[in-house]
Every structure is written in C-alpha cells, then in structure tokens.
Coordinates of C-alpha atoms in Angstrom, one line a residue:
M1 CA 101.7 160.8 84.6
V2 CA 99.6 159.7 81.5
V3 CA 98.6 156.4 83.0
G4 CA 98.1 157.8 86.4
T5 CA 95.8 160.6 85.2
I6 CA 93.7 158.4 83.0
V7 CA 93.3 155.5 85.4
G8 CA 91.5 157.4 88.1
A9 CA 88.0 156.3 89.2
S10 CA 85.8 156.0 86.2
I11 CA 86.8 152.4 85.3
F12 CA 85.3 151.4 88.6
V13 CA 82.0 153.0 87.7
Q14 CA 81.7 153.7 84.0
P15 CA 81.2 150.1 82.7
S16 CA 77.7 150.2 84.2
E17 CA 77.0 153.5 82.4
V18 CA 78.2 152.0 79.1
S19 CA 76.2 148.7 79.6
R20 CA 72.9 150.6 80.1
E21 CA 73.2 151.9 76.6
V22 CA 74.6 148.8 74.9
P23 CA 73.5 145.9 77.1
S24 CA 75.6 143.1 75.6
F25 CA 79.1 141.8 76.0
G26 CA 80.1 142.4 72.4
G27 CA 78.6 145.8 72.4
M28 CA 80.4 146.9 75.5
L29 CA 83.8 145.7 74.2
L30 CA 83.1 147.5 70.9
V31 CA 82.4 150.7 72.7
W32 CA 85.6 150.4 74.8
M33 CA 87.6 149.6 71.7
A34 CA 86.2 152.6 69.9
A35 CA 86.8 154.9 72.9
G36 CA 90.3 153.6 73.1
A37 CA 91.0 154.2 69.4
L38 CA 89.6 157.7 69.5
T39 CA 91.7 158.5 72.6
W40 CA 94.8 157.1 71.1
F41 CA 94.4 159.1 67.9
G42 CA 93.6 162.2 69.9
A43 CA 96.8 161.6 71.8
T44 CA 98.8 161.4 68.6
I45 CA 97.5 164.8 67.6
C46 CA 98.5 166.3 71.0
A47 CA 101.9 164.5 70.7
E48 CA 102.6 166.1 67.4
L49 CA 101.6 169.6 68.7
A50 CA 103.6 169.1 71.9
S51 CA 106.7 168.1 70.0
A52 CA 106.4 171.2 67.8
N53 CA 105.4 173.7 70.5
P54 CA 106.3 172.4 74.0
K55 CA 104.9 175.3 76.1
T56 CA 103.2 175.4 79.4
G57 CA 99.4 175.3 78.9
G58 CA 99.2 172.6 76.3
V59 CA 95.9 172.5 74.5
Y60 CA 95.2 176.2 75.4
V61 CA 98.4 177.2 73.7
Y62 CA 97.8 175.0 70.6
L63 CA 94.3 176.4 70.1
R64 CA 95.4 180.0 70.7
E65 CA 98.2 179.8 68.1
M66 CA 96.4 177.6 65.5
F67 CA 93.2 179.7 65.4
S68 CA 93.2 182.8 67.7
P69 CA 93.5 183.9 71.3
A70 CA 89.7 183.8 71.5
V71 CA 89.6 180.1 70.8
G72 CA 92.3 179.4 73.3
F73 CA 90.3 181.5 75.8
L74 CA 87.2 179.4 75.2
W75 CA 89.1 176.2 76.0
A76 CA 90.3 177.6 79.3
W77 CA 86.9 179.2 80.1
A78 CA 85.2 175.8 79.4
M79 CA 87.9 174.1 81.5
F80 CA 87.0 176.1 84.5
W81 CA 83.2 176.2 84.3
S82 CA 82.6 172.7 82.9
M83 CA 85.5 170.4 81.8
H84 CA 88.3 170.4 84.3
S85 CA 86.2 171.3 87.3
G86 CA 83.6 168.8 86.2
I87 CA 86.2 166.0 86.1
I88 CA 87.3 166.8 89.6
A89 CA 83.6 166.8 90.8
A90 CA 82.7 163.6 89.0
I91 CA 85.7 161.6 90.4
A92 CA 85.2 163.1 93.9
M93 CA 81.6 161.7 93.7
V94 CA 83.0 158.3 92.9
F95 CA 85.2 158.7 96.0
G96 CA 82.0 159.4 98.0
R97 CA 80.2 156.4 96.6
Y98 CA 83.0 154.0 97.6
A99 CA 83.6 155.7 100.9
A100 CA 79.9 155.1 101.7
T101 CA 80.6 151.3 101.6
I102 CA 82.8 151.8 104.6
V103 CA 81.0 154.6 106.4
P104 CA 77.3 154.3 105.4
A105 CA 75.9 157.5 104.0
G106 CA 73.0 158.7 102.0
D107 CA 73.2 161.0 99.0
T108 CA 73.9 164.1 101.1
G109 CA 76.6 162.3 103.0
I110 CA 78.2 161.1 99.7
R111 CA 78.3 164.7 98.4
L112 CA 79.8 166.0 101.6
M113 CA 82.5 163.4 101.6
A114 CA 83.3 164.3 97.9
I115 CA 83.5 168.0 98.8
G116 CA 85.7 167.2 101.8
A117 CA 88.2 165.3 99.5
I118 CA 88.3 168.3 97.1
V119 CA 89.0 170.7 99.9
V120 CA 91.7 168.6 101.6
L121 CA 93.6 167.8 98.3
S122 CA 93.3 171.4 97.2
G123 CA 94.8 172.4 100.6
I124 CA 97.8 170.1 100.1
N125 CA 98.4 171.6 96.6
Y126 CA 98.0 175.1 98.1
V127 CA 100.9 174.7 100.5
G128 CA 103.4 173.6 97.9
V129 CA 104.1 171.7 94.7
R130 CA 106.4 169.3 96.5
P131 CA 103.8 168.1 99.0
G132 CA 101.2 167.9 96.2
S133 CA 103.5 165.9 93.9
S134 CA 104.6 163.6 96.7
V135 CA 101.0 162.7 97.5
Q136 CA 100.3 162.3 93.8
T137 CA 103.3 159.9 93.3
G138 CA 102.3 157.7 96.2
L139 CA 98.6 157.5 95.2
T140 CA 99.5 156.8 91.6
I141 CA 101.7 153.8 92.6
A142 CA 98.8 152.5 94.8
K143 CA 96.2 152.9 92.1
I144 CA 98.2 151.0 89.4
A145 CA 98.8 148.2 91.9
A146 CA 95.1 148.2 92.7
V147 CA 94.1 147.8 89.1
I148 CA 96.5 144.9 88.6
G149 CA 95.3 143.3 91.8
L150 CA 91.7 143.7 90.9
L151 CA 92.2 142.2 87.5
A152 CA 94.0 139.2 89.0
L153 CA 91.3 138.6 91.6
L154 CA 88.5 138.7 89.2
L155 CA 90.1 136.4 86.7
T156 CA 91.2 133.8 89.2
S157 CA 88.3 133.7 91.7
G158 CA 84.6 132.8 91.6
T159 CA 82.6 131.2 88.8
H160 CA 82.9 132.6 85.3
H161 CA 80.1 132.5 82.8
V162 CA 79.7 133.4 79.1
P163 CA 77.9 136.8 78.9
A164 CA 74.8 136.8 76.7
A165 CA 73.5 139.7 74.6
A166 CA 70.3 141.4 75.9
S167 CA 69.3 143.5 72.9
A168 CA 70.4 145.0 69.6
I169 CA 72.7 148.0 69.5
G170 CA 71.3 151.3 68.1
I171 CA 73.5 154.1 66.8
G172 CA 72.2 156.6 69.3
G173 CA 72.8 154.2 72.2
F174 CA 76.3 153.4 70.9
L175 CA 77.2 157.1 70.8
R176 CA 75.8 157.7 74.3
A177 CA 77.8 154.7 75.6
L178 CA 80.9 156.1 73.8
V179 CA 80.5 159.3 75.8
A180 CA 80.6 157.3 79.0
G181 CA 83.6 155.3 77.7
L182 CA 85.5 158.4 76.7
F183 CA 85.1 159.9 80.1
A184 CA 87.0 156.9 81.6
F185 CA 89.8 157.6 79.2
G186 CA 89.8 161.3 80.1
G187 CA 92.9 163.3 81.2
W188 CA 95.5 162.1 78.7
H189 CA 96.0 165.6 77.3
M190 CA 96.9 167.0 80.7
V191 CA 100.5 165.9 80.4
T192 CA 100.9 168.7 77.8
Y193 CA 100.1 171.3 80.4
A194 CA 103.5 170.8 82.0
A195 CA 105.6 170.7 78.8
E196 CA 108.1 173.3 79.9
E197 CA 108.8 171.3 83.1
T198 CA 109.4 168.1 81.1
R199 CA 112.9 167.0 80.2
D200 CA 113.3 166.7 76.4
P201 CA 109.6 167.4 75.9
E202 CA 109.7 167.1 72.1
R203 CA 110.4 163.4 72.5
T204 CA 109.3 162.5 76.0
I205 CA 105.7 163.7 75.7
P206 CA 104.9 161.9 72.4
R207 CA 106.5 158.7 73.8
A208 CA 104.5 159.0 77.1
L209 CA 101.2 159.6 75.3
M210 CA 101.6 156.7 72.9
I211 CA 102.8 154.1 75.4
G212 CA 100.5 155.4 78.2
T213 CA 97.3 155.4 76.2
L214 CA 98.0 152.0 74.7
A215 CA 98.6 150.5 78.1
V216 CA 95.3 152.0 79.4
V217 CA 93.4 150.6 76.5
V218 CA 94.7 147.1 77.2
I219 CA 93.9 147.4 81.0
Y220 CA 90.4 148.7 80.4
L221 CA 89.5 146.0 77.9
A222 CA 90.7 143.3 80.3
L223 CA 88.8 144.8 83.3
N224 CA 85.6 145.1 81.3
A225 CA 85.8 141.6 80.1
A226 CA 86.5 140.5 83.7
Y227 CA 83.4 142.4 85.1
L228 CA 81.1 140.7 82.5
L229 CA 82.6 137.3 83.2
V230 CA 81.8 137.3 86.9
L231 CA 78.6 139.4 87.0
P232 CA 75.2 138.7 85.3
L233 CA 74.2 141.5 82.9
D234 CA 71.3 142.6 85.1
R235 CA 73.8 143.2 88.0
V236 CA 76.1 145.1 85.7
L237 CA 73.2 147.3 84.6
A238 CA 72.1 148.1 88.1
S239 CA 75.5 148.7 89.7
T240 CA 76.8 152.1 90.6
R241 CA 80.1 150.7 91.9
I242 CA 80.8 147.8 89.7
A243 CA 84.3 146.9 91.0
Y244 CA 82.9 146.5 94.5
D245 CA 80.0 144.3 93.3
A246 CA 82.2 142.2 91.1
V247 CA 84.6 141.4 94.0
I248 CA 81.7 140.5 96.3
A249 CA 80.5 138.1 93.7
T250 CA 83.8 136.4 93.4
A251 CA 85.7 136.7 96.7
G252 CA 83.2 137.9 99.3
G253 CA 82.8 140.9 101.5
A254 CA 86.2 141.1 103.1
W255 CA 87.9 141.4 99.8
A256 CA 85.3 143.8 98.6
S257 CA 86.0 146.1 101.5
A258 CA 89.7 146.0 100.6
I259 CA 88.9 146.8 97.0
A260 CA 86.7 149.7 98.2
V261 CA 89.7 151.1 100.1
V262 CA 91.9 150.7 97.0
V263 CA 89.4 152.5 94.8
I264 CA 89.2 155.3 97.3
V265 CA 93.0 155.7 97.1
S266 CA 92.7 155.6 93.3
T267 CA 90.1 158.4 93.2
L268 CA 92.1 160.5 95.6
G269 CA 95.1 160.1 93.3
A270 CA 93.2 161.2 90.3
V271 CA 91.6 164.2 92.0
S272 CA 95.0 165.2 93.3
G273 CA 96.7 165.1 89.9
I274 CA 93.9 167.0 88.2
I275 CA 93.9 169.7 90.9
L276 CA 97.6 170.0 90.3
A277 CA 97.4 170.2 86.5
G278 CA 94.6 172.8 86.0
P279 CA 96.3 175.9 87.4
R280 CA 99.1 175.6 84.8
V281 CA 96.6 176.5 82.1
Y282 CA 95.2 179.4 84.2
L283 CA 98.8 180.6 84.7
A284 CA 99.3 180.6 80.9
M285 CA 96.1 182.7 80.6
A286 CA 97.3 185.1 83.2
A287 CA 100.5 185.6 81.2
D288 CA 98.4 186.5 78.2
G289 CA 96.6 189.2 80.1
S290 CA 93.1 187.7 79.9
L291 CA 90.1 188.2 82.2
F292 CA 91.4 185.5 84.5
S293 CA 94.7 187.3 85.1
W294 CA 94.0 187.2 88.9
M295 CA 94.3 183.5 88.7
G296 CA 98.0 183.9 88.1
L297 CA 98.6 185.2 91.6
I298 CA 101.5 183.4 93.2
H299 CA 101.5 182.8 97.0
P300 CA 104.5 184.8 98.5
R301 CA 105.5 181.9 100.8
Y302 CA 104.4 178.7 99.1
R303 CA 105.0 179.8 95.5
T304 CA 101.8 178.2 94.3
P305 CA 99.0 179.6 92.2
Y306 CA 96.8 179.8 95.2
A307 CA 94.0 181.9 93.7
A308 CA 93.5 179.4 90.9
I309 CA 93.5 176.5 93.4
I310 CA 90.9 178.1 95.6
A311 CA 88.6 179.1 92.7
Q312 CA 88.9 175.6 91.2
A313 CA 88.1 174.0 94.6
I314 CA 85.0 176.2 95.2
W315 CA 83.5 175.7 91.7
S316 CA 84.2 171.9 91.7
S317 CA 82.4 171.7 95.1
V318 CA 79.4 173.6 93.7
L319 CA 79.2 171.1 90.9
V320 CA 79.3 168.2 93.3
W321 CA 76.5 169.7 95.4
T322 CA 74.2 170.7 92.6
G323 CA 74.8 168.2 89.8
T324 CA 74.3 164.5 89.1
Y325 CA 77.2 162.2 88.1
G326 CA 75.7 161.4 84.7
T327 CA 75.1 165.0 83.8
I328 CA 78.6 166.1 84.8
V329 CA 80.2 163.3 82.8
S330 CA 78.2 164.0 79.6
R331 CA 78.9 167.7 79.8
V332 CA 82.6 167.2 80.3
I333 CA 82.9 164.9 77.3
Y334 CA 80.9 166.7 74.6
T335 CA 82.5 170.0 75.5
E336 CA 86.1 168.6 75.5
W337 CA 85.6 166.8 72.2
I338 CA 84.5 169.9 70.3
F339 CA 87.9 171.3 71.0
F340 CA 89.7 168.0 70.2
G341 CA 88.0 167.9 66.8
A342 CA 89.2 171.5 66.3
L343 CA 92.8 170.4 67.1
A344 CA 92.6 167.7 64.4
I345 CA 91.4 170.3 61.8
G346 CA 94.0 172.8 62.9
T347 CA 96.7 170.2 62.6
L348 CA 95.6 169.7 59.0
R349 CA 96.3 173.4 58.4
L350 CA 99.6 173.3 60.2
R351 CA 100.9 170.5 58.0
R352 CA 100.8 172.9 55.0
D353 CA 103.0 175.4 56.9
P354 CA 106.7 174.9 56.3
R355 CA 107.4 176.3 59.8
H356 CA 105.7 173.4 61.4
R357 CA 108.5 170.9 62.1
P358 CA 107.4 168.5 64.8
A359 CA 109.7 165.8 66.2
F360 CA 106.7 163.4 66.1
R361 CA 104.0 163.2 63.4
A362 CA 100.6 161.7 63.9
P363 CA 99.8 158.9 61.5
G364 CA 97.0 158.7 58.9
F365 CA 97.0 162.2 57.5
P366 CA 94.8 163.6 56.0
I367 CA 92.1 160.8 56.3
L368 CA 92.3 159.9 60.0
P369 CA 92.0 163.5 61.3
I370 CA 89.0 164.1 59.1
L371 CA 87.4 160.9 60.4
F372 CA 88.4 161.9 64.0
A373 CA 86.8 165.3 63.6
A374 CA 83.6 163.7 62.2
A375 CA 83.4 161.4 65.1
C376 CA 83.8 164.3 67.5
A377 CA 80.9 166.1 65.7
A378 CA 78.7 163.0 65.8
I379 CA 79.3 162.6 69.6
V380 CA 78.3 166.2 70.2
A381 CA 75.3 166.1 67.9
N382 CA 74.0 162.9 69.4
Q383 CA 74.3 164.3 72.9
V384 CA 72.4 167.4 71.9
I385 CA 69.6 165.3 70.3
S386 CA 69.4 162.9 73.3
N387 CA 69.4 165.5 76.0
P388 CA 68.8 168.9 74.4
R389 CA 68.2 171.0 77.5
T390 CA 71.2 169.9 79.4
S391 CA 73.4 169.9 76.3
L392 CA 72.4 173.4 75.2
I393 CA 73.0 174.8 78.7
G394 CA 76.5 173.3 78.6
L395 CA 77.2 174.7 75.1
A396 CA 75.8 178.1 76.2
I397 CA 78.3 178.2 79.1
V398 CA 81.1 177.7 76.6
A399 CA 79.7 180.3 74.1
A400 CA 79.4 182.8 76.9
G401 CA 83.2 183.0 76.9
L402 CA 83.2 184.9 73.6
P403 CA 81.5 188.1 74.7
V404 CA 83.5 187.9 77.9
H405 CA 86.7 187.7 76.0
Y406 CA 85.7 190.5 73.7
F407 CA 84.6 193.0 76.3
W408 CA 87.2 192.3 79.0
R409 CA 90.4 191.5 77.2
K410 CA 93.2 194.0 77.5
P411 CA 93.7 196.5 74.7
R412 CA 97.0 194.8 73.7
A413 CA 95.2 191.6 72.8
S414 CA 96.1 190.7 69.2
D415 CA 92.8 189.4 68.0
R416 CA 89.8 191.5 67.0
L417 CA 86.7 189.4 66.7
S418 CA 85.1 190.4 63.4

C-alpha cells in the first residue's frame, strides 16, 4: 500500500517541474535526494505515532490528541478542500495528459477525461470496498511492473549522454523544486488511515513505512537519472509527459504508446487508492461529532461511506475544471507540510510523557525533528514569498476551518478555543 500509493503518476511528470527550477543533473538529483530524505523522516514520525496509537484516521487522530480537536479538524478540513482532493485532481489531470496521447484532445478534453476518471473510480468505491480494493490491487501490480519496465527500457535502449549543468542553483529555486519533488513522494502517510484494519499495526505499519519509502527513493533516483541520460536538458524542461518523451527518444513511437497505456493504468491505480483512503478520515471526524458528521453516512446496501465519496468526487472534479496542475500541486504540498512539521514538534512533546510507549521510535531525537520542522517552515515560507496571492488563498482556506469548528461543533466538544 505504501509503495502503491506513492508511485502514482507524478514521477512521470514531476521531473520536468523540478528541472525548471534547478536546470542541472546534479541539482535535480540533489532535490530528489532531499525530498526522499524528508519523506523518509516524516514517515518515521508517522511510524512512531502509529505504533503508539493505531487508530483509524491516522494523522487526524495524532493531531487531535497531541494538540486539540481543533487542530485535528483543521487537518481534515484542509484534506477535503485542498490536500486530499487536490491530490486526486492533480493525478487525474496526469491521466488526462497521457490519455490525450492516444485519443488526441485539447485542454478541455484533458480536463473532461480527468473528471470522467474520478467519477468512474468513485462509483466503483461507492458500490463496495471489495470491488474498490480488487481494482486497486490489480492496478498497483500493473503500475509497479510499469516502473520496472520503463527503467529497464531507458537504461538499455537508445544513446546515452552525460547531462550538463545549465545554470547555478538558487535557494529559492531549490525550495520550489523541492515542493515539486515532495508531491511525487506524497501519499505515504495514508497507510495510517487504516490502522485498525491492519494486522499487528504497531509493527506492520512502521515496517511498511520504512521499507516502502526507502524503495521509492531508490526507484525515483534511478528513473530521474535515466530521464536525464536519454533526453537533452531542453527537452526535459519543455516536457509535460517526460516518460512518454523519454521512451520516444530511446525506443520509438510504438513503445511510447505502450508506456502511455501503462502510465494511464498507474494514474488510475493512484486515484483509486486515494479515493478509497480519504473517507476513513471523514468517518473518524463523524465519530467525533464534527461539522462533517453527515460524511459518516453509511450506505444501507453497499456499507460504504457514500456521502463522503460523492462529496470528495464533486470537489475534486471542481478542482480539475478550475485549477492548473502546478497550482494544485504547490497548494497540496505547502499545506500538508505545515501539519507534518507540527507532528514532529508534537512528537518531541510526547517523548516527555511516560504514557507514550511506541513499539517503534523515530531516530535522531531531538535534533532531527527540529531540523525537519525547520525545513517544513522554509518550504511554506518560500512558497508564500514566491507566489503570495495563491499561497495566501490556500492558507486562508485552511484557517477558515477554525471559526467553522468553533461555531458549529457540538456542545460536547472537549476543546474551547481561548
């Protein structure tokens, strides 16, 4: 689940987004290594928290119990309006881009195909967990095979060249590239949403997070090196579907069409898994008696959280229709990593609590969590400086959850915002 959720669609697109900010071979690999290191350490934090508190809802539960129900609510609020729905929208747009290589389409057609994918996969999850999980299993197997096949093809075909640096790397460009890289690693925390459905979660989830994220780091570094070995830098900078262009350059159009089909399958697998995961958090919110309690409605026949699935599908489709890929990606990352930084600080506090007895402990305390939180703050600050209007709108959406939580929570809510 960890590898299948992370390896979705972004690795077939994001290398171009990274290279535009750090146009050099060494700079790109440095960004991907930094993104992998941050992801791995963030995963160790979640692994510790999951081993100590293996409850459905994952990050929502950790934030609620480390800080207050209000902070947990903000995570779930941001999940719906920006983070989780945004990930669905962005990956669906990648599906549309690659589908357009088979069925030619302009921007409107790409968006319509993306929305169609969201609707169909939401419909499958609507009619039952078993059909949804069966589709997810098959698509995950296909996507992992695709990545291995793509890597083998790029490294054994065509003419390789030594990439040359195009310009120096600035700190602002590096941080913006890091945002693009982190999006490709996104989704690792979603395994914690299903903790109560996991066998021996105190040990299984930490093991899955450590091995899974490490495997993805290795795969991503290899794929990025392969892209830059077969394509000139100007082609990498201009590409919006780098895997397709790299295969054309090495093996020709027939293989590229096959890779496009494989990428389409991979994107569908990612969207399916994310659609399946999100409603678990909304169910946890419903159990807490929050504003979104109606999202906990269970279908009388299919036994699925149908209201949450429908709402998630509608809003993700709106994001596809109204947003651009780059805007959606950046908003997802700087919003998520505010909360990931909070998890690191909260875990520092938990370590002083004798009741905190996790089966797994994240390494490097107290230095690494402080550095991790500082990196999260730098990512957010740089994004606000680079694109203040879009960034502040995204942060305002998150902040709007506080008054909503205060005025609409049930009287039995334990926290009283002071």
